Coordinates of C-alpha atoms and ligand atoms in Angstrom, one line a residue:
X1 CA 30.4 15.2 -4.4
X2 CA 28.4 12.5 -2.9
X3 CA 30.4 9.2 -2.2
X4 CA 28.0 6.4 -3.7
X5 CA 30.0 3.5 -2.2
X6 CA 28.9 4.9 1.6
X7 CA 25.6 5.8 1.4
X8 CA 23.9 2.9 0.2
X9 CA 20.6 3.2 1.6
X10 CA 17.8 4.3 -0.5
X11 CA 14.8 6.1 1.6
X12 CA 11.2 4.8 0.5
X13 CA 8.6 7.7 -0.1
X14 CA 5.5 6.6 -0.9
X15 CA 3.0 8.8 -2.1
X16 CA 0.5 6.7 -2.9
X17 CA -2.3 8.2 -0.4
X18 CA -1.4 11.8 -2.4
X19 CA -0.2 11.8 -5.8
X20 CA -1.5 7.9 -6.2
X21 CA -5.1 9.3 -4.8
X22 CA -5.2 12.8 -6.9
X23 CA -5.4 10.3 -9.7
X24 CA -8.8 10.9 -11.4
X25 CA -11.2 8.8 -10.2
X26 CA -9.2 6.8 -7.3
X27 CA -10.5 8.6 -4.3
X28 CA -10.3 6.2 -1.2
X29 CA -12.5 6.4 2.1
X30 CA -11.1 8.0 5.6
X31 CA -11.2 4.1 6.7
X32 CA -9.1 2.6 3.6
X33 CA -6.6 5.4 3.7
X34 CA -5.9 4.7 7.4
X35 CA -5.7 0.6 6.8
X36 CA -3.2 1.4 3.6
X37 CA -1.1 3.6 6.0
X38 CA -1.0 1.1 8.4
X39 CA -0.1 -1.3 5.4
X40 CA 2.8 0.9 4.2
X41 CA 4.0 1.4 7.5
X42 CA 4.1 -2.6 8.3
X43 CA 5.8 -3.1 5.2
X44 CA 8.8 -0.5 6.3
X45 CA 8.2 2.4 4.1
X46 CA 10.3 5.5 5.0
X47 CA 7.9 8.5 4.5
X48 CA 4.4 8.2 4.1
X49 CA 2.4 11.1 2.4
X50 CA -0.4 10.9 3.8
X51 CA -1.9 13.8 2.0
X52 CA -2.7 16.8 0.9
X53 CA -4.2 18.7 4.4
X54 CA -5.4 21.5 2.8
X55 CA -6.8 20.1 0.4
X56 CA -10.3 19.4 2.0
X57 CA -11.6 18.5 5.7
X58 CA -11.6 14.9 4.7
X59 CA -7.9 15.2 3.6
X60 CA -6.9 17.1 6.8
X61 CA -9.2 14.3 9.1
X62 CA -6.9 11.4 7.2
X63 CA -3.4 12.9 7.4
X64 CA -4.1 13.9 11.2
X65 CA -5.7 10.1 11.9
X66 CA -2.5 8.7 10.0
X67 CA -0.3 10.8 11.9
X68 CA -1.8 9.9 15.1
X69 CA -1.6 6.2 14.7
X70 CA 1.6 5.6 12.9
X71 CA 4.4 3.9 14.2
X72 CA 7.7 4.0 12.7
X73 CA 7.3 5.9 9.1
X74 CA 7.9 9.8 8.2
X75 CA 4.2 11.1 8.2
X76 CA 4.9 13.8 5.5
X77 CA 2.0 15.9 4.2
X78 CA 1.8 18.3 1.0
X79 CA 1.9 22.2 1.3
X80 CA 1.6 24.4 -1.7
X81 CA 3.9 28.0 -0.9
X82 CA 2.1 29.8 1.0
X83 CA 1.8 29.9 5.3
X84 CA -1.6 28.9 5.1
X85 CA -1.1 25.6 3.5
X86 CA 2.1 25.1 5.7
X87 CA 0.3 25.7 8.7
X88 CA -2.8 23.3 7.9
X89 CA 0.0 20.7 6.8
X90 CA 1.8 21.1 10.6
X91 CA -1.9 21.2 12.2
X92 CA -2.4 17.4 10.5
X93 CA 1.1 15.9 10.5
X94 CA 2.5 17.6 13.7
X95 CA 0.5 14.5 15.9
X96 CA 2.8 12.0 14.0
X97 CA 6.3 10.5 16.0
X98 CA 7.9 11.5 13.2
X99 CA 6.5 14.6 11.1
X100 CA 7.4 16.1 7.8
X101 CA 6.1 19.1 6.1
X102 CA 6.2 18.9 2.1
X103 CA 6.4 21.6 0.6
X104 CA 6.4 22.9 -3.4
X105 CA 6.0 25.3 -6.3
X106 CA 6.6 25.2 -10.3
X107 CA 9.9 26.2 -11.3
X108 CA 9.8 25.5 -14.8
X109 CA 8.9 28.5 -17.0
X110 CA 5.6 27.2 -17.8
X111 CA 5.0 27.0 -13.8
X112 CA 6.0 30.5 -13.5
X113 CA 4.1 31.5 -15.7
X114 CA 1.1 30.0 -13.3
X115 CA 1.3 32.7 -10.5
X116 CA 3.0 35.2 -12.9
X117 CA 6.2 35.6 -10.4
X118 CA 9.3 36.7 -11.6
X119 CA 12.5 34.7 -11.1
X120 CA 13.3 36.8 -8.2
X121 CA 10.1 36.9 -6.6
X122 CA 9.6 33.2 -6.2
X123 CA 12.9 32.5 -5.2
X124 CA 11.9 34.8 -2.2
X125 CA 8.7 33.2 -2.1
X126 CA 10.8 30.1 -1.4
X127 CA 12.9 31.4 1.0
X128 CA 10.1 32.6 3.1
X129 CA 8.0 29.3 3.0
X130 CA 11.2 27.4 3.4
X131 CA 11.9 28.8 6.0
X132 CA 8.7 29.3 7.8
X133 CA 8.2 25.6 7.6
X134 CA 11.2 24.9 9.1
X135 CA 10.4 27.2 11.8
X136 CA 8.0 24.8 12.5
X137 CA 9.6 21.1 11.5
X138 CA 13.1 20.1 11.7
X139 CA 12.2 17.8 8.8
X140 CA 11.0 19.6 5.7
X141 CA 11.0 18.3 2.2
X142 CA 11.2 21.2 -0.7
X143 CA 10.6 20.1 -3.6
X144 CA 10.6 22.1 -7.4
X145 CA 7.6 21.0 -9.3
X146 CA 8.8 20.6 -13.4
X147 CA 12.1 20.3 -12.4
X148 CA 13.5 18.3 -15.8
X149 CA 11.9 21.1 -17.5
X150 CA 13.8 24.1 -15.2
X151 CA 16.8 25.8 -16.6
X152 CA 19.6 24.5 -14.9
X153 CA 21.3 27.6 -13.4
X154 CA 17.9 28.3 -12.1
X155 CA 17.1 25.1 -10.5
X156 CA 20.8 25.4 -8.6
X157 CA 19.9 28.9 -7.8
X158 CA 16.3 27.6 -5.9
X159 CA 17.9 24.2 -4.5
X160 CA 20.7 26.4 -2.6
X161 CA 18.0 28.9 -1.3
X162 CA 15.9 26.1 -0.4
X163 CA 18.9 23.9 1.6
X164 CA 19.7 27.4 3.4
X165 CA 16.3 28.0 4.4
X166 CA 16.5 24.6 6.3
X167 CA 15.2 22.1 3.5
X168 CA 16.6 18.5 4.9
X169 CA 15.4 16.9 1.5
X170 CA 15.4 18.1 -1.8
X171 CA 13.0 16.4 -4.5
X172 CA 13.7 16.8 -8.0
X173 CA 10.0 15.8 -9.5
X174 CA 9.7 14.7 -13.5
X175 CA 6.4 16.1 -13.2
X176 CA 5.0 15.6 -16.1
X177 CA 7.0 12.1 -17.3
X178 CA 9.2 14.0 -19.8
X179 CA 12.6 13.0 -19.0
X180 CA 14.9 9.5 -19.7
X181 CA 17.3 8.0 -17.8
X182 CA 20.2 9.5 -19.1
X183 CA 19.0 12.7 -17.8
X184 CA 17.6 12.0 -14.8
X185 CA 20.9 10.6 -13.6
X186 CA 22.7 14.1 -15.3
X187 CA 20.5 16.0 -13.5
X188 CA 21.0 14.7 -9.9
X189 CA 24.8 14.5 -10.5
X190 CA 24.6 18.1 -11.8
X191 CA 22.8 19.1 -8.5
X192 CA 25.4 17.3 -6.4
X193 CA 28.0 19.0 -8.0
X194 CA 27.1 22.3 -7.9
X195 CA 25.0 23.7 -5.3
X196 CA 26.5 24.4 -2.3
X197 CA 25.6 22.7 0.8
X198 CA 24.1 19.3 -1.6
X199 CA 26.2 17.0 0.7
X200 CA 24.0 18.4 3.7
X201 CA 20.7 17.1 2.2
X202 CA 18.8 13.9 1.1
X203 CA 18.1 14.4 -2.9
X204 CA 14.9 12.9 -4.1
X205 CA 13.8 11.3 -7.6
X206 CA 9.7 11.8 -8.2
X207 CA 8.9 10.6 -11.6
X208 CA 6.0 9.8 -13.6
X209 CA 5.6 7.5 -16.3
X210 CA 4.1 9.0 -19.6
X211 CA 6.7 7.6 -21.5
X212 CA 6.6 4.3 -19.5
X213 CA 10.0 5.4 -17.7
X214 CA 9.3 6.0 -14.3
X215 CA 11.1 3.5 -12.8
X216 CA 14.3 3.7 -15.2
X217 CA 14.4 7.2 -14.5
X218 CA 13.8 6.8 -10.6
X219 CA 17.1 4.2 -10.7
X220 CA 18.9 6.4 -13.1
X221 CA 18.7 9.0 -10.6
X222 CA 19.7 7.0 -7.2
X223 CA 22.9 5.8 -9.2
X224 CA 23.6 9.3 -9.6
X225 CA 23.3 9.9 -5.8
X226 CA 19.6 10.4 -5.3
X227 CA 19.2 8.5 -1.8
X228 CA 15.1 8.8 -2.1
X229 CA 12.9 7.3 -4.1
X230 CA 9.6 8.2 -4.4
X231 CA 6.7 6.5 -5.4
X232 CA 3.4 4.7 -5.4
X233 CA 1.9 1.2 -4.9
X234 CA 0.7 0.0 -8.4
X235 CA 1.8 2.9 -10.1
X236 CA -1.5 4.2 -9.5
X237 CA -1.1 8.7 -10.2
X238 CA -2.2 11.1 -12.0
X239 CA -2.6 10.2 -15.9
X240 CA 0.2 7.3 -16.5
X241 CA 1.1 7.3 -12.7
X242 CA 4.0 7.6 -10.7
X243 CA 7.1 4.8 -10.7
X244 CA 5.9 1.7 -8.7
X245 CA 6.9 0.8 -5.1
X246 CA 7.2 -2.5 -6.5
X247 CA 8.8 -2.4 -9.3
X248 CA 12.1 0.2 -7.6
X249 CA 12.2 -2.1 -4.6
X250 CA 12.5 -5.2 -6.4
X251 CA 14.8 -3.9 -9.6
X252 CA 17.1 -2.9 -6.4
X253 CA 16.6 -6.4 -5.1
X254 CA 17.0 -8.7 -7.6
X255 CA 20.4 -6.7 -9.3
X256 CA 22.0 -5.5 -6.2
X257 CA 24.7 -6.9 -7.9
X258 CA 25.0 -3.8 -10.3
X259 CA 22.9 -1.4 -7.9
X260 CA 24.0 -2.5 -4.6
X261 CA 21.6 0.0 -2.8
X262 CA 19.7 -1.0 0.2
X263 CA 15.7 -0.5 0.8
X264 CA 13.8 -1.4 5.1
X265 CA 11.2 -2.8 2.6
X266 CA 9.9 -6.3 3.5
X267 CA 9.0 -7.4 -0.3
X268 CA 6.8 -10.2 1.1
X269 CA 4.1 -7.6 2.0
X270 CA 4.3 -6.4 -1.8
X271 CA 1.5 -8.5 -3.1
X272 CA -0.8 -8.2 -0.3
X273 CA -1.0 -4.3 -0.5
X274 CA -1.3 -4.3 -4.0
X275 CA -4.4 -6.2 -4.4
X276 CA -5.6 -4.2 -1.3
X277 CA -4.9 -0.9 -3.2
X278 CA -6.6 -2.3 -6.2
X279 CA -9.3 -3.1 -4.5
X280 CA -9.4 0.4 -2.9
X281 CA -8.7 2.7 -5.4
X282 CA -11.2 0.8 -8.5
X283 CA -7.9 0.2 -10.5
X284 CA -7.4 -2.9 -11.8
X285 CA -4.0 -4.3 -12.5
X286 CA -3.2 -4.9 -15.8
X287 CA -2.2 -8.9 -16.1
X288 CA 1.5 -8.6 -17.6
X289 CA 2.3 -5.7 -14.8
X290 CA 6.1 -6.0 -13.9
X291 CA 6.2 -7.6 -10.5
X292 CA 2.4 -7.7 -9.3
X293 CA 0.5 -8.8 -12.5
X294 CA -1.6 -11.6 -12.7
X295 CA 0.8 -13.4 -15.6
X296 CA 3.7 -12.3 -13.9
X297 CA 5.1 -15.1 -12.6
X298 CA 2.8 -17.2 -14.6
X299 CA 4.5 -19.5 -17.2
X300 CA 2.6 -20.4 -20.4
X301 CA 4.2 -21.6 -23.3
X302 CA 5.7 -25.3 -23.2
X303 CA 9.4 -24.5 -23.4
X304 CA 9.1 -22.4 -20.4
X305 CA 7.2 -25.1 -18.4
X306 CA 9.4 -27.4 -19.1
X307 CA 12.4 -25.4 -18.2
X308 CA 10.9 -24.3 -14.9
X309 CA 10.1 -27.2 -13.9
X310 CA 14.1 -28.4 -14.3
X311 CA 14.5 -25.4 -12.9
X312 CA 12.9 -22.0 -11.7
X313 CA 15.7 -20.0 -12.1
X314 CA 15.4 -20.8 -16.5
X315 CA 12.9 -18.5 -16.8
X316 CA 12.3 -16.6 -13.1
X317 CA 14.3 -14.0 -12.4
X318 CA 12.8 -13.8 -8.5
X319 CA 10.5 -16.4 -6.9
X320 CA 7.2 -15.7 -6.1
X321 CA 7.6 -16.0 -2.3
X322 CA 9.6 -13.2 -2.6
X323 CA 6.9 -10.5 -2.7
X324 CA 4.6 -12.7 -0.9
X325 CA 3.0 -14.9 -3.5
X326 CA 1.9 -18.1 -2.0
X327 CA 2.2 -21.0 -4.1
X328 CA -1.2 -22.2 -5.5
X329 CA -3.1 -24.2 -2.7
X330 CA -5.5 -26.6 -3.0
X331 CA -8.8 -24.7 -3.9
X332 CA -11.7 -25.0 -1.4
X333 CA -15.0 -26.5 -1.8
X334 CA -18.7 -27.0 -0.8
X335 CA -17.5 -28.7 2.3
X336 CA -15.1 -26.6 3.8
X337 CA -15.8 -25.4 6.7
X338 CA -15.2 -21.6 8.3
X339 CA -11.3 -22.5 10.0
X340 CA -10.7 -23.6 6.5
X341 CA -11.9 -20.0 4.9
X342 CA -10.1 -18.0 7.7
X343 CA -6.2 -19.7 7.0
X344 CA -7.4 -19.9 3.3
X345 CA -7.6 -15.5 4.2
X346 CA -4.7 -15.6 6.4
X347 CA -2.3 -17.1 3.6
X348 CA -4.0 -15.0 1.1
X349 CA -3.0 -12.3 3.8
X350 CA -6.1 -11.0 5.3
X351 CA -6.7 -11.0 8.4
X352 CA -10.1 -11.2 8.9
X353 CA -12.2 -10.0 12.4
X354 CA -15.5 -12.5 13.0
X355 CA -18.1 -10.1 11.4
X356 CA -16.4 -10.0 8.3
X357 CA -15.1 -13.5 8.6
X358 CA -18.8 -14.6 9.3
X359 CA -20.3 -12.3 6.2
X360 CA -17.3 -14.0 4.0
X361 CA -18.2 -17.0 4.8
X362 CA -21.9 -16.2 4.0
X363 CA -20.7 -15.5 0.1
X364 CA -18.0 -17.9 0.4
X365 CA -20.9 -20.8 0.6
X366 CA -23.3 -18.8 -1.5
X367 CA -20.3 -18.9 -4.7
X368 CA -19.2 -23.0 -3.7
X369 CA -22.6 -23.8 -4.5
X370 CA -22.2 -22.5 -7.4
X371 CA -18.9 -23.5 -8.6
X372 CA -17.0 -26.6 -7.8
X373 CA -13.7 -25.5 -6.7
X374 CA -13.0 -22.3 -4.9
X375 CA -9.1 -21.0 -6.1
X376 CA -7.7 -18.6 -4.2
X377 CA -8.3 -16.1 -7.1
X378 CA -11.8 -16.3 -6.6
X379 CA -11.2 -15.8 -2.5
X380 CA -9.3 -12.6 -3.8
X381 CA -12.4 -11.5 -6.1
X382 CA -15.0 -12.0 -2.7
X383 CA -12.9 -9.6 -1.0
X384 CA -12.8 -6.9 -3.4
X385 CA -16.7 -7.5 -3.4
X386 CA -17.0 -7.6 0.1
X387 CA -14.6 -4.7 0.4
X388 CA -17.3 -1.8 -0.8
X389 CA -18.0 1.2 1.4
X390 CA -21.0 0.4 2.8
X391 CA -21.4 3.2 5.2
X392 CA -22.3 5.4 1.8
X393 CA -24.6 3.3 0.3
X394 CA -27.9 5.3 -1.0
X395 CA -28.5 2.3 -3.3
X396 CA -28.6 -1.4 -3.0
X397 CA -29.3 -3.6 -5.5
X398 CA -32.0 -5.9 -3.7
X399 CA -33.1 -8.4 -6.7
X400 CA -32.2 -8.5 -10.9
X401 CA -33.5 -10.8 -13.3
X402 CA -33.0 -10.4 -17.1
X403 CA -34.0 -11.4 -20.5
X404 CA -31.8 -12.1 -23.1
X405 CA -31.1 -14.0 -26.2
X406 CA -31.2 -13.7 -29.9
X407 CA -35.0 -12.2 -30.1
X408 CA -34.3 -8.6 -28.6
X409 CA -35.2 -6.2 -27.1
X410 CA -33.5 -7.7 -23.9
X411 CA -34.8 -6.7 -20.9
X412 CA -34.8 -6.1 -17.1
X413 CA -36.8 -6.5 -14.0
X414 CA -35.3 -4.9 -10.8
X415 CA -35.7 -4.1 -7.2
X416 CA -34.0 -1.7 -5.4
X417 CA -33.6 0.1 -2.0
X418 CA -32.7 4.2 -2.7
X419 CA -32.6 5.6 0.6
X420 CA -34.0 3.5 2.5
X421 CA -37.7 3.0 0.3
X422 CA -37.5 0.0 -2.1
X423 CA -38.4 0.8 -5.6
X424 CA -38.8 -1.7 -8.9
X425 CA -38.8 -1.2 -12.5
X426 CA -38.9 -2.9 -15.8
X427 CA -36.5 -1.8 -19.0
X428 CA -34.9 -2.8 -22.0
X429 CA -32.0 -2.2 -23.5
X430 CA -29.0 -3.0 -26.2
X431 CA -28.2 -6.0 -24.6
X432 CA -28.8 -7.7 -21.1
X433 CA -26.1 -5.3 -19.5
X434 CA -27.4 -2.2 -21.1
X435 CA -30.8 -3.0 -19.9
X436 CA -29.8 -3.6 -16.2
X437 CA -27.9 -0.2 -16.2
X438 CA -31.0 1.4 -17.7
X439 CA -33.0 0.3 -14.6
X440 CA -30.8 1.5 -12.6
X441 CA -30.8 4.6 -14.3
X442 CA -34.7 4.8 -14.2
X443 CA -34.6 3.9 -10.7
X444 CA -31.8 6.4 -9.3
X445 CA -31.7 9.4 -12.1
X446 CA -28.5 10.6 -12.9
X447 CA -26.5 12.6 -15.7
X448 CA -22.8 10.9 -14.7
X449 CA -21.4 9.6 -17.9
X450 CA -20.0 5.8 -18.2
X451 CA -16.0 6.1 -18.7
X452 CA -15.0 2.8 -18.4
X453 CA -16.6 -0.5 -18.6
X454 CA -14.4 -3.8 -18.2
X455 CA -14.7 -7.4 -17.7
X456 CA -12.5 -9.9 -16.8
X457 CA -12.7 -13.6 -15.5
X458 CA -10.9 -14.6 -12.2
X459 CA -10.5 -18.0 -13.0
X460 CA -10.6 -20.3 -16.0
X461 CA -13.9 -22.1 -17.1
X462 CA -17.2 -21.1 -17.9
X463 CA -18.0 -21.2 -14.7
X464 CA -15.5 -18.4 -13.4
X465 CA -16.3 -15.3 -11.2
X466 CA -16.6 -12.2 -13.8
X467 CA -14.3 -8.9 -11.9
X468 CA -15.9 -6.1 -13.9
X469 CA -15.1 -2.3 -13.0
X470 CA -17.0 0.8 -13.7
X471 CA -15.7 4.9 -13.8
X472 CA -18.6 7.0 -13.9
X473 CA -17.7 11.1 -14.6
X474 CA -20.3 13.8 -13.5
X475 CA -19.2 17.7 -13.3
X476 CA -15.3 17.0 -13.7
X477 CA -15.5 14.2 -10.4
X478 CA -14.9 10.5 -11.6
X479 CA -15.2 7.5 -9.2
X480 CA -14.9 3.9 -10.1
X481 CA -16.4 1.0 -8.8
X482 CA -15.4 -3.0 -8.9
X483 CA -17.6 -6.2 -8.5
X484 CA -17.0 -10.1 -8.7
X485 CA -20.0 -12.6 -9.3
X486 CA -20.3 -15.7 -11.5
X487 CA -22.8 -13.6 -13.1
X488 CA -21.4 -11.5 -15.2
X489 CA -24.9 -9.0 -15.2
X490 CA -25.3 -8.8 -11.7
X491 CA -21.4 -8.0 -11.3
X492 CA -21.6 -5.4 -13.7
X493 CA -25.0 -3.8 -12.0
X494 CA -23.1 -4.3 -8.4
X495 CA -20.2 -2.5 -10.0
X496 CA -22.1 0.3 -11.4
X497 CA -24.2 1.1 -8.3
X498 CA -20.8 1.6 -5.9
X499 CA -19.4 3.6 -8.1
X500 CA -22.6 5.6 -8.2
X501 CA -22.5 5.4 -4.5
X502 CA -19.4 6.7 -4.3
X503 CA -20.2 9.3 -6.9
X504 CA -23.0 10.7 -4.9
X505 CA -20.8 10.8 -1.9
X506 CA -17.8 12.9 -3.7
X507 CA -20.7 15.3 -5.0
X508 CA -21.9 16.3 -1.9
X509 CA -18.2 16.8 -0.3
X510 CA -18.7 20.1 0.8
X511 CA -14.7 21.5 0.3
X512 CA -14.2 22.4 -3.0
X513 CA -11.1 20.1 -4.5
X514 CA -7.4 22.4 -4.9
X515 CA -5.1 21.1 -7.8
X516 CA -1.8 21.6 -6.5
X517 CA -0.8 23.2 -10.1
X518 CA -2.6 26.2 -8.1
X519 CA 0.7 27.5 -6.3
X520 CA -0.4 30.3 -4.0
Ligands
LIG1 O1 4.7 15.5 -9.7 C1 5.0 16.5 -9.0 O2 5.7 17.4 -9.3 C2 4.4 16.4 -7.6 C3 4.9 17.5 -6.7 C4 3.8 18.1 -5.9 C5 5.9 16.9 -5.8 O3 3.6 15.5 -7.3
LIG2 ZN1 3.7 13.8 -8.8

């Protein structure tokens, strides 16, 4: 049995460039996924997946690019079980200093049930693929999808056969977010206890959070000898997501008093990559999310400000430092000059080159003559404006003015450039938002559906910057789009056209997507 009291550091596996991308609708650009890696590997993250290679060429290109520049992570990428997918998977990751080849398959009766193997037949099947991949890798990662859901004799049967192939990590996925802590610490200990050769492998917790547990089963699980966490920045996966980077790194943290496990995560990047992956992915973070929510450190009601301000430690639990939340600075105005905009960036932690400095700086003026005082929310908002792919862009919004008011219908007048020709229109619509996205409609026809349409303000007052974020879904592909502007109708029209943008860019991918349900 594994002795806890030695091993106390936890490996970091983030998959938020796999499982966190798969997640409908959160597809990021070769260029983001290569400044998130670099991101994750600043921040000392232990394995990166970098993706699924197989999947398409645009997945293969990102692993292989990731690979090639990384510096001190685990580039790991996913391989269903099959030598194909292996090989493809070695092809992308095998440029990295440190390479890992991931590989899976359903164990669950459900999952066998997918490729219609027999017991016996796929623990052959995962012999062979084992073992093929560590023919290639020293490092290989096996890992049985629907694990909480396996019989247990079975799961000890395909864990030993895996750790003789060569497997050097085993990870025990809650695929499907089923499981509770209880469990998921039974289950590891279970593992540990019975199959042979467990004290020659790292174990692995992979859980996802239907039930909101994620990260309670993901800590269960390491106290039960689990020595790998895995997991994604925001919680951003498929449906609920997966448990947050955040939230396991700092729960170990702050009550390494009752978990005194270790993480090489520098928590002061924390913040910094999760507005970045917000930005990236078009998922906004909810306000009262643990650790990285807007609210969560804020402190509203007048018993708590009073008892913070005798003392933090009243109601604050960590300080906001901590995971690299600056204290609020002194906004910026009309006045300030460019070197007050770039260490406004650098303390917000961007670091800016002088084109993007000098087009920031363009908006930056263009919303402080608008608005009085420029808080470093609004800063944050610019950036996630500024941050669109532009490389894609088929449309671009060139000029909007609307009509609205009690005396309907309200209406629209705009002008935009589609591929290059600029084209205007006039419409109307339910409202002055409804009309805007009807011109853009009439301008750029298209059957995607709206999903999601959402509002928020940065900042208080009625002057504040509106974020508002769009998902569009055509022919089962989703992509989402975000936009900040002190206009709430022209952020909503610059939200909707990138995520059209985008939208036109995942139709035309020429690779046909693979679920990884799809085992062979
Ligand atoms: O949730 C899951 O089972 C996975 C596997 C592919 C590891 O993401
Ligand atoms: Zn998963």
């Amino acid at each position: 049995m594994t002795d806890t009291t030695k091993q106390d550091r936890v490996l970091i596996f983030d998959t938020t460039l796999r499982d966190g991308e798969q997640s409908p609708g959160a597809t990021m650009s070769h260029e983001e996924k290569l400044e998130i890696a670099e991101m994750l590997d600043d921040m000392g993250v232990d394995i990166i997946e970098a993706g699924f290679p197989i999947a398409s060429q645009g997945d293969f290109e990102a692993v292989k690019e990731i690979a090639v520049r990384s510096k001190n992570s685990v580039i790991c990428g996913l391989s269903r079980a099959n030598k194909t997918d292996i090989d493809r998977c070695w092809e992308a990751v095998s440029h990295a200093g440190k390479p890992r080849i991931h590989t899976f398959i359903g164990t669950s009766p459900l999952h066998r049930a997918i490729p219609n193997l027999t017991m016996d037949q796929m623990a052959d099947l995962i012999h062979e693929t084992v073992t093929h991949a560590r023919n290639l890798c020293d490092n290989v990662q096996w890992s049985a999808m629907d694990a909480t859901r396996t019989e247990h004799d079975y799961l000890c049967r395909v864990v030993e056969i895996a750790i003789k192939a060569g497997a050097t990590t085993i990870n025990i996925p809650d695929t499907v977010g089923y499981t509770a802590p209880r469990e998921s610490a039974e289950l590891i200990r279970m593992l540990i206890d019975r199959v042979p050769g467990a004290e020659d492998v790292v174990f692995s917790t992979h859980c996802h959070n239907d039930l909101g547990m994620a990260t309670a089963n993901s800590l269960a699980a390491v106290e039960a000898g689990a020595r790998q966490v895995e997991c994604t920045i925001n919680g951003l996966g498929e449906r609920a997501g997966n448990a947050a980077l955040e939230e396991v790194v700092m729960a170990l943290k702050v009550r390494n008093d009752i978990m005194p496990y270790e993480t090489g995560i520098d928590t002061r990047r924390i913040m910094n990559i999760s507005r970045r992956v917000s930005q990236v992915s078009g998922f906004p973070i909810q306000f009262n999310k643990a650790i990285v929510g807007k609210n969560a450190f804020a402190h509203e009601s007048g018993i708590h400000q009073d008892g913070m301000l005798k003392n933090a430690e009243t109601f604050e639990i960590m300080r906001p430092e901590h995971i690299g939340l600056a204290a609020s600075s002194l906004p910026l105005g009309k006045h300030s000059g460019r070197a007050a905009l770039k260490d406004k960036l650098k303390n917000l932690g961007y670091e800016v080159g002088d084109n993007q400095l000098k087009d920031m700086f363009v908006r930056f003026k263009a919303l402080a003559d608008r608005k009085k005082e420029v808080y470093d929310d609004d800063i944050i908002a610019l950036m996630t404006d500024a941050s669109g792919d532009r490389v894609n862009e088929r449309i671009k919004l060139k000029a909007l003015r609307v009509v609205c008011g009690t005396e309907g219908p309200q209406s629209a007048e705009m002008t935009c450039e589609i591929d290059g020709k600029e084209v205007s229109v006039e419409t109307t619509g339910d409202g002055p938002v409804d009309a805007a996205f009807n011109a853009v409609k009439s301008l750029f026809p298209t059957k995607a559906r709206l999903e999601l349409y959402q509002v928020s303000a940065v900042t208080e007052g009625t002057d504040a910057q509106a974020t508002v974020s769009v998902r569009l879904a055509e022919d089962g592909r989703i992509s989402t789009g975000q936009s900040a502007d002190t206009d709430t109708v022209v952020a909503s029209v610059k939200a909707y056209i990138t995520a059209l943008n985008r939208l036109q860019v995942r139709m035309t991918k020429s690779t046909p997507e693979v679920r990884y349900t799809d085992a062979s």
